[in-house]
């Protein structure tokens, strides 16, 4: 069997990392990349600061897809359904399977029902599969919780908290979190919608609830700035003391006024600068009570990269259409040839 031909769309921090991981894996071949910042054709190796690879990078997506004819594309350009739907239209038209790390795409049916139905129909008509995944949403605050619930007889309340470092992510995520702003600018951004905080609670909560058969009346969200008392710096941003270094975003699903699912996500750049430990924590209250702690956190950057690459065989095995992580078998790392995991 030929190798699985993969195109990477978006060569920011996450896209670069996905290419680096793909290059170490058996049974897959990176055949091209799409990057809007490229004005004319460039070699992927050159773009990455490595030796020439003979793999093209174009800004013209249709030209690249027609030239290399990939099996699958990993889409890493935006957080929202509306920010990737045009790209998905093109990819499905070209009969290319899609894995995207757009957070809303992890479970888009609640926030974008019409677009979700359109994407589902496009994928079915063209015989391909479209799925959103990532470290969160896609794993820590939803899929992992769902899997952990296998060991309980009754679920009364789920509480989960992810304390993570934003540093591996690029400017798009930093802007969504309000990193580098004053407290006043942050609060203004929350009010006008330009500061979103974590994109994913409106995907994770419905996905958990539907999987477990839980119901709720409403989801309430709060977003609070995390201020730094010291200077913090990453490759992409510098945050001076007294400025916003992250966002504490909480969402609670309520039934009859009582919490059913509570998710907390305080994330910031360089929490180590003020001796803050990262970690992922899940508590399921019911019969019996279960709790799990991962310390330090599942690394945000590496986790997102790994999730997008490791699900490739599952997406290729799935029925055509728009699917979620709950529609595929238990996922895992792949240490042998990816083709061994195809049906």
XYZ file of N, CA and C in Angstrom, residues 45 58 75 99 106 144 239 272:
24
model
N 11.380 22.279 3.204
C 12.590 22.215 4.008
C 13.204 23.589 4.212
N 2.848 26.370 -1.184
C 2.198 27.413 -1.981
C 1.215 28.182 -1.113
N -5.610 20.903 8.967
C -5.927 22.322 8.838
C -5.676 23.023 10.164
N -8.608 16.902 8.929
C -8.466 16.995 10.382
C -8.162 18.455 10.678
N -14.441 20.813 17.095
C -14.443 19.595 17.905
C -15.864 19.096 18.146
N -11.231 12.606 27.462
C -10.642 11.931 28.626
C -11.676 11.765 29.743
N 5.158 40.231 27.942
C 4.138 40.739 28.853
C 4.844 41.411 30.024
N 5.371 29.386 35.290
C 6.517 29.072 36.136
C 7.200 30.315 36.672
